[in-house]
Each structure stands twice: as C-alpha cells, then as structure tokens.
Short mmCIF file of C-alpha atoms in Angstrom, two decimals:
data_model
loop_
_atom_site.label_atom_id
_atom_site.label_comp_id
_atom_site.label_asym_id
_atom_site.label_seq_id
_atom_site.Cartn_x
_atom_site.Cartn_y
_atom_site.Cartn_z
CA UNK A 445 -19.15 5.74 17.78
CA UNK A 446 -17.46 2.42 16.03
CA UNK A 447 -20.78 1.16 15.31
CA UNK A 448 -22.20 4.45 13.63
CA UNK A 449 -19.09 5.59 11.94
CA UNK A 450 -17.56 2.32 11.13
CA UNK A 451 -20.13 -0.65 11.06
CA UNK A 452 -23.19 1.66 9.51
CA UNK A 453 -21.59 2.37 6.36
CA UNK A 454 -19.80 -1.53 6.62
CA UNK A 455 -23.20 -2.75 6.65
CA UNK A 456 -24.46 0.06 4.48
CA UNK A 457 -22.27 -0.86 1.70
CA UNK A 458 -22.97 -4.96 1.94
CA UNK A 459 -26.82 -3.95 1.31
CA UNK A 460 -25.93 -2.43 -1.54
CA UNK A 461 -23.62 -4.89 -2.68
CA UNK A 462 -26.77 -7.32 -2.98
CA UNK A 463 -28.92 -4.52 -5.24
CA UNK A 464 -28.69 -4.06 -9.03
CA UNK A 465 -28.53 0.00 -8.09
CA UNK A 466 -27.16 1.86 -10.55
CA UNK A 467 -26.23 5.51 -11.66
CA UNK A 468 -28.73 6.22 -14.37
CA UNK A 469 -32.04 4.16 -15.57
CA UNK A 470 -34.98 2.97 -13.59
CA UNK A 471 -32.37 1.21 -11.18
CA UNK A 472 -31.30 4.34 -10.47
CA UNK A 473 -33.80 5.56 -7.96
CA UNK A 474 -35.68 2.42 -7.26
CA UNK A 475 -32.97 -0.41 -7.17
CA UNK A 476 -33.92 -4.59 -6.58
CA UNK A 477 -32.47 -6.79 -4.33
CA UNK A 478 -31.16 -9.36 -6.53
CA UNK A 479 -29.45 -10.87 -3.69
CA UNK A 480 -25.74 -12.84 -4.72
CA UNK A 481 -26.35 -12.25 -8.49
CA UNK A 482 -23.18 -9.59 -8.04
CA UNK A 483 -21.25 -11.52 -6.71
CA UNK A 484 -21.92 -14.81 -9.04
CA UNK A 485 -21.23 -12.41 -12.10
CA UNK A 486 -18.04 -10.81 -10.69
CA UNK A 487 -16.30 -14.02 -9.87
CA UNK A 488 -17.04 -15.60 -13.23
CA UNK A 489 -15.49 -12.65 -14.23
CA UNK A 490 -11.95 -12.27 -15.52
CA UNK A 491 -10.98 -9.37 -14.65
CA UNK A 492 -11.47 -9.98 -10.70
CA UNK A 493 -8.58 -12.53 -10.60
CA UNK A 494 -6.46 -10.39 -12.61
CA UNK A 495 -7.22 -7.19 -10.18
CA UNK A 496 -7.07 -9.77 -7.51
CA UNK A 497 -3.35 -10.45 -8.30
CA UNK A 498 -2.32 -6.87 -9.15
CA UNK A 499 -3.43 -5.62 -6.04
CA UNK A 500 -1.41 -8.44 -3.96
CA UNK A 501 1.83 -7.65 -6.51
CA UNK A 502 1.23 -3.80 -5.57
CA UNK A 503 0.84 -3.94 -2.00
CA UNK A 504 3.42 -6.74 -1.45
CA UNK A 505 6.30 -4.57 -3.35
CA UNK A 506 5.32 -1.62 -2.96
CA UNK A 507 4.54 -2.20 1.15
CA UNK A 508 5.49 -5.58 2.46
CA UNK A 509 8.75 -4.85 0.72
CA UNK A 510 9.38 -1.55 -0.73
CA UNK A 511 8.07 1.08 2.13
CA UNK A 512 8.89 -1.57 5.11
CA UNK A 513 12.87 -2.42 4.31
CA UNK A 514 13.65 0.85 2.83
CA UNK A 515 11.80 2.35 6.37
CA UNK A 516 13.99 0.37 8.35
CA UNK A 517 17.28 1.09 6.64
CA UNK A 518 16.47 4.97 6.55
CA UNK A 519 15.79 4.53 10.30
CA UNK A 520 19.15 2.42 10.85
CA UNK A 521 20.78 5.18 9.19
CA UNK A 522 19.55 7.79 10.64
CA UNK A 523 20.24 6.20 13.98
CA UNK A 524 24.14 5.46 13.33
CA UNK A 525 24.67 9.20 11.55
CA UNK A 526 25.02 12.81 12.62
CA UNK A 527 22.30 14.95 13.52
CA UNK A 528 22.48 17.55 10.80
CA UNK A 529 22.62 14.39 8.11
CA UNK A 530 19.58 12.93 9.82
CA UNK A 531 17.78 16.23 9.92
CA UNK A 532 18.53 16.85 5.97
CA UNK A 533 17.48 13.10 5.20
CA UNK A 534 14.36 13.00 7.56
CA UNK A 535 13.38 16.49 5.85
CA UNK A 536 13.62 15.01 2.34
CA UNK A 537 12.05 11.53 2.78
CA UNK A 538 9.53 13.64 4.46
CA UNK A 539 8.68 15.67 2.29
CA UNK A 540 7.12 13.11 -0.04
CA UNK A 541 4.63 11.81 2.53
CA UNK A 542 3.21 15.34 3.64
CA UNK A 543 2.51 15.86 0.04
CA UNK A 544 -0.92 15.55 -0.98
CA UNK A 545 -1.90 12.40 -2.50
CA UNK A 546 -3.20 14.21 -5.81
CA UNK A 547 0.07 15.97 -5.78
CA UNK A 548 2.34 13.25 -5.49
CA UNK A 549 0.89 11.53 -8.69
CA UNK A 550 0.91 14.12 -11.07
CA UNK A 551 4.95 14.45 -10.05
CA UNK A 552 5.46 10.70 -9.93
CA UNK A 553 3.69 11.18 -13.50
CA UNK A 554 5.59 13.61 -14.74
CA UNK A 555 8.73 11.74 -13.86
CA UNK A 556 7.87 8.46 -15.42
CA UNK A 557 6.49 10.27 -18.84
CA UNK A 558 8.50 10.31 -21.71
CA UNK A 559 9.41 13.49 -21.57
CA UNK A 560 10.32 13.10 -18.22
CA UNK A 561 13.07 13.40 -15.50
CA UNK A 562 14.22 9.70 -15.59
CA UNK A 563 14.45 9.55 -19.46
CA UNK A 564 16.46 12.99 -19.33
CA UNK A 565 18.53 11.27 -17.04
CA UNK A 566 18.52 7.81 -18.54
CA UNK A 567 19.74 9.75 -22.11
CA UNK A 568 22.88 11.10 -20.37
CA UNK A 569 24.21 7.77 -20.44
CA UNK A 570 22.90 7.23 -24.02
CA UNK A 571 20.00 5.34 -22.94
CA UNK A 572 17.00 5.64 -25.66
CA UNK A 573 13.62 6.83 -24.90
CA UNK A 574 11.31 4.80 -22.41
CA UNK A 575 7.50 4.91 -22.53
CA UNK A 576 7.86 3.85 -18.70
CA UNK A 577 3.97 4.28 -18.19
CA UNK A 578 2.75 2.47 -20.81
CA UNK A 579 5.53 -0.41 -20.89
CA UNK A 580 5.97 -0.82 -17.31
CA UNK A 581 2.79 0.60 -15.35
CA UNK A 582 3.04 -1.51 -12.55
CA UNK A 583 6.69 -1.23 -11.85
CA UNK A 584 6.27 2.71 -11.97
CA UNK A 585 2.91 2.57 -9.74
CA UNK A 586 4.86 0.61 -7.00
CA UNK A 587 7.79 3.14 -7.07
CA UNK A 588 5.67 6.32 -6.76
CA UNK A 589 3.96 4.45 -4.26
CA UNK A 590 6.98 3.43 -2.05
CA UNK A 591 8.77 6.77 -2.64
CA UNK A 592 5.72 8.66 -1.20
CA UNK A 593 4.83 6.23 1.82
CA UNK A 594 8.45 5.39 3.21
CA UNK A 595 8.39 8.20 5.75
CA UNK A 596 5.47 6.92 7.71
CA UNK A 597 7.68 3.63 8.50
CA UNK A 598 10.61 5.24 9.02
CA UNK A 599 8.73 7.29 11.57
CA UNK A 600 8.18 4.16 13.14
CA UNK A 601 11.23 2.55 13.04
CA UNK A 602 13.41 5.79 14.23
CA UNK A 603 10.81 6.11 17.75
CA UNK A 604 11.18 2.42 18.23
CA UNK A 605 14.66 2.28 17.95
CA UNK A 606 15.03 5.07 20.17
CA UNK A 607 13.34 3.12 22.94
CA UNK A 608 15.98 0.13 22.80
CA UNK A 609 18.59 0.57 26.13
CA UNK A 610 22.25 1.26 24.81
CA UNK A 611 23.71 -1.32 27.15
CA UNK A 612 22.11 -4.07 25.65
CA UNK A 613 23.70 -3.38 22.44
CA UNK A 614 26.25 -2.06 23.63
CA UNK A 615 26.54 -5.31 25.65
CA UNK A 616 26.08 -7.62 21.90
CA UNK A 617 29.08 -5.37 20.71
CA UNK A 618 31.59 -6.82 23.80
CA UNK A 619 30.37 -10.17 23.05
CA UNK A 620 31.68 -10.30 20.05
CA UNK A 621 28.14 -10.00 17.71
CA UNK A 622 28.53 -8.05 14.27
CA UNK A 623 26.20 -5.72 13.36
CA UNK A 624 24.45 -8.28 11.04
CA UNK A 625 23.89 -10.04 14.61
CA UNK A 626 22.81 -7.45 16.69
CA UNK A 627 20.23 -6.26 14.45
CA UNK A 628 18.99 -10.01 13.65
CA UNK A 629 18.96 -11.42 17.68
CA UNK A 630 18.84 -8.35 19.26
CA UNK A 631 17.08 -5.25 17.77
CA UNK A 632 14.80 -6.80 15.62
CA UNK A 633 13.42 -9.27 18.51
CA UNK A 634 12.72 -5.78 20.81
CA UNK A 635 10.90 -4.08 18.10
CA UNK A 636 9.11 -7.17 16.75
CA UNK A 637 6.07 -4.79 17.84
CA UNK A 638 6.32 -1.91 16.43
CA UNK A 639 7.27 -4.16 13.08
CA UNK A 640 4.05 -5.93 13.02
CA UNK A 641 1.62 -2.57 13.87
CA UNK A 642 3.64 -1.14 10.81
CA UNK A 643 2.86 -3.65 8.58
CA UNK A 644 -0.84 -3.37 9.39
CA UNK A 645 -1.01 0.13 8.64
CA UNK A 646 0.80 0.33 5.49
CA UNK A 647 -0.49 -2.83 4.42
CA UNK A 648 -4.24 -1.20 4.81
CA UNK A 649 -2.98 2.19 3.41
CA UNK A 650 -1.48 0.68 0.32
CA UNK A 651 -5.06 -1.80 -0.18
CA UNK A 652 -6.97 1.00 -0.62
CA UNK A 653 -4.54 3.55 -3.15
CA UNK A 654 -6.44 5.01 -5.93
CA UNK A 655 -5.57 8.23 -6.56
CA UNK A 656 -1.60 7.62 -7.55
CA UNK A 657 -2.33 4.80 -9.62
CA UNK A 658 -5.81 6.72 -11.38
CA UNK A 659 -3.57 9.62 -12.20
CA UNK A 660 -0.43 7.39 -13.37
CA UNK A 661 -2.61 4.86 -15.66
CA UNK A 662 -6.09 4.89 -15.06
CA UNK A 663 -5.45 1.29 -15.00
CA UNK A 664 -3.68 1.15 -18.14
CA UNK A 665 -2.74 0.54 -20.69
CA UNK A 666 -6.02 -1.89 -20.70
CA UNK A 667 -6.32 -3.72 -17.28
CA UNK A 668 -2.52 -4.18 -16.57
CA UNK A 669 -2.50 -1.73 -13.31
CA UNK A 670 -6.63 -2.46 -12.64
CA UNK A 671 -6.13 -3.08 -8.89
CA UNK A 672 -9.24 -3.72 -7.11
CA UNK A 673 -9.73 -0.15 -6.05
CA UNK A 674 -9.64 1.15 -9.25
CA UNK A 675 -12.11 -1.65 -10.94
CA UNK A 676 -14.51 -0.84 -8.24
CA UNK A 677 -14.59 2.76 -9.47
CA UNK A 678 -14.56 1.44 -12.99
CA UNK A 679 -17.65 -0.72 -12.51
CA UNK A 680 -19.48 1.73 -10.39
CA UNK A 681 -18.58 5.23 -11.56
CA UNK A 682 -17.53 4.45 -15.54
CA UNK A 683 -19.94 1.74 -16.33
CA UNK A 684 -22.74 3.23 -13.73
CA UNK A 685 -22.83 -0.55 -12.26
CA UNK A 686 -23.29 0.80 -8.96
CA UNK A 687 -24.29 -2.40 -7.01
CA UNK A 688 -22.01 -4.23 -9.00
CA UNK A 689 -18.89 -1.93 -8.35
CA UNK A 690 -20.20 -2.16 -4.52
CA UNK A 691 -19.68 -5.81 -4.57
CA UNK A 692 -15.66 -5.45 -5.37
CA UNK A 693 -15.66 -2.90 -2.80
CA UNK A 694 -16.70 -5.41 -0.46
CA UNK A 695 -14.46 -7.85 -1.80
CA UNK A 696 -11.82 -5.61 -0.62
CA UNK A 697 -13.35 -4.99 2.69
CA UNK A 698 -12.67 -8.47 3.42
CA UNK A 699 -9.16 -9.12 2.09
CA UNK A 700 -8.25 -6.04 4.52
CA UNK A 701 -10.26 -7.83 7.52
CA UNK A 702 -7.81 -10.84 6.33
CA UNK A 703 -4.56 -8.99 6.38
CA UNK A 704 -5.68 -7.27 9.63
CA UNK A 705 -6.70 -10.46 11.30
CA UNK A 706 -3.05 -11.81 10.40
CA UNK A 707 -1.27 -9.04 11.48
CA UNK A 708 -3.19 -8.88 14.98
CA UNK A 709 -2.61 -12.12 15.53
CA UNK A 710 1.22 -11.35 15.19
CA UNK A 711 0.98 -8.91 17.41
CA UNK A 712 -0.16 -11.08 20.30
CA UNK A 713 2.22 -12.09 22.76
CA UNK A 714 3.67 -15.50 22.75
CA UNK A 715 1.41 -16.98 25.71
CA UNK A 716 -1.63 -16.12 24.26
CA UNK A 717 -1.30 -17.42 20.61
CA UNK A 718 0.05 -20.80 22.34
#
C-alpha cells in the first residue's frame, strides 16, 4: 500500500522532474527527457535560494518556535487551571485548527488588511494605518500560520502530560525544585517523545502550506513570501513550466526526507543512536 500510494507518485513525480513537460505547446502532450537540465536551470536560479530561505524562516517561526512553545505553554496551562477555564481555552484555540484551511486565510486576511481588525484596534491607541500585508508579509504569514496550527501541539502536549505520575512531581516539589526545575529535569525529560514526534509533524505540515500564504500574498508583494510551495505552483501552474515546477517540488520532497530523517533519529532511544 506504501509503495503504490506513497512511492508511485514519489517516483512518479522525479520522472517528471527530468522532462521539459509543460501545460500548453507541443511539450504539452509529448514531453522530452532532458534529463538534469531542470535542475541545472533552477539552481542557477535566484529565486530558489531566496524561496529556499523563506521557507526555513516560515517553518522555523512559525513551527519550530511559534506552534511548538505556544503548544506547550497552552498545555502547561491548561494542566495547572480549572476545568471550566481549560474547557473555554481548549474550545477557542480549537477552533482555529478545525477550520478549513481556505477559511482560515481569508480571516487571517481580513485581519491583517488595512481595513482590518488589528488596524481598528491599533487606531484606538492612535496608532496610524498599517499596510501589514504588503509591508510585513512574512511576519503576518507566520502568525496566521501559528494561530491556526497551535491546537494540534497542544493536543499533544495536554495527553502527554497527562501520562506523567503525580508522585514524581509531586516528589521534585518536596525536594525543594521550582517549577522552572521540574519542568526542565523532570517533565520535559519524560515527554522528550512526544516533543520530538511533534516536531516532525508540524515541521512537515508547515513545509508544505500553500493555501494561507496563496490567499494572504500570493507570494507578494514580488517574491518576499515565495516559499518553495508556492514557486512550485508559480513555475508549474502560472508560467505552464510543468517539469520545471516538478523539479522544486522535488526539491522539497527532499528537505522534508531531511527534517524527517533528523527528527527520527531523535526519537531513537539512547542505546541505539550510541
């Protein structure tokens, strides 16, 4: 089933990474192999570096950062506080995630535009008129991004907290350890886990956003929110470059199979990585 649903289209897409196919013109129907011609003109290219480094800016904040810390202190919260304060909170953070994707951009859209809820909140305290989109599309990409994905790791963290014994925290409390200390040589150590297997999945998740940031910019204003998702669909779907556009695709096949290779490795026990 792996190899069907998973290494067919893997393999699949690699072919036609090494094609000059295309959307329209002769190449349409009948495309060449032109074998590593896609790849030579893609990384003499400047936009792939730049795409290259806005996609590692956007998944580091936006995952590594944003969705993972702000998971974990939700979770903490929600842990220490009452249930009907946990329910209201869970319910709310929540709510963004189940959200469709298409959904979730228009309103992060909305928000950001000039007209907007944060500039009608910004001008209460006399602050002037932001095009937020257009001045900062990366910052307000990474914030739509981490308000609509937080959920899933709080998810996480609140069912692998739940699974630490009481007594042995309870235990770090008699001896004297602050709650800076537990958390650091205590909980953190017993869910180093569940830490690692979120990081792979939001990591992956946030490699392969397009919608959000399509509706937000389109990659604009010119290339300064072109992450490599949406220059693949640029190259392929815009510009009809469909072997080219297949290439960056692949490209970002294989920085996933990196971050996934790094984040299994993690995951293995101590014995077995030494």
């Amino acid at each position: 089933m792996l190899a069907v649903f998973l290494g067919g289209p893997i393999l699949s897409s690699f072919w036609g990474s090494l094609t000059n196919a295309s959307l329209t013109g002769p190449h349409a129907a009948n495309p060449e192999f032109v074998g590593l011609q896609n790849y030579a003109t893609l990384f003499a290219s400047p936009d792939l570096p730049n795409s290259v480094l806005l996609t590692f800016v956007f998944v580091f904040f936006s995952a590594v950062v944003g969705q993972n810390v702000l998971g974990m202190i939700l979770a903490l919260l929600l842990r220490s506080g009452g249930r009907i304060v946990g329910a209201l909170v869970s319910t709310i953070v929540i709510g963004a995630w189940v959200l469709p994707e298409i959904v979730a951009a228009f309103t992060s859209y909305a928000f950001f535009s000039p007209t907007g809820t944060l500039n009608s909140f910004l001008s209460i305290f006399g602050v002037k008129e932001v095009a937020w989109l257009y001045a900062y599309p990366m910052f307000c990409v990474i914030m739509a991004n981490v308000w609509r994905g937080t959920s899933f790791s709080m998810l996480v963290y609140s069912a692998a907290l739940q699974e630490i014994p009481p007594e042995i925290t309870e235990a770090a409390e008699v001896d004297g350890a602050s709650g800076f200390k537990r958390y650091f040589l205590v909980t953190l150590p017993m869910i180093r886990q569940s830490v690692g297997t979120n990081l792979m999945l939001i990591t992956l998740q946030t490699l392969s956003v397009f919608t959000l940031i399509f509706v937000m910019t389109a990659g604009g204003p010119g290339t300064k929110s072109m992450t490599l998702p949406l220059l693949a669909y640029q190259q392929a779907f815009q510009f009809s470059q469909l072997g080219y556009g297949t290439a960056i695709a692949t490209i970002l096949l294989l920085i996933g199979a990196v971050f996934a290779t790094f984040y299994i490795r993690m995951l293995k026990p101590e014995v077995d990585r030494s």
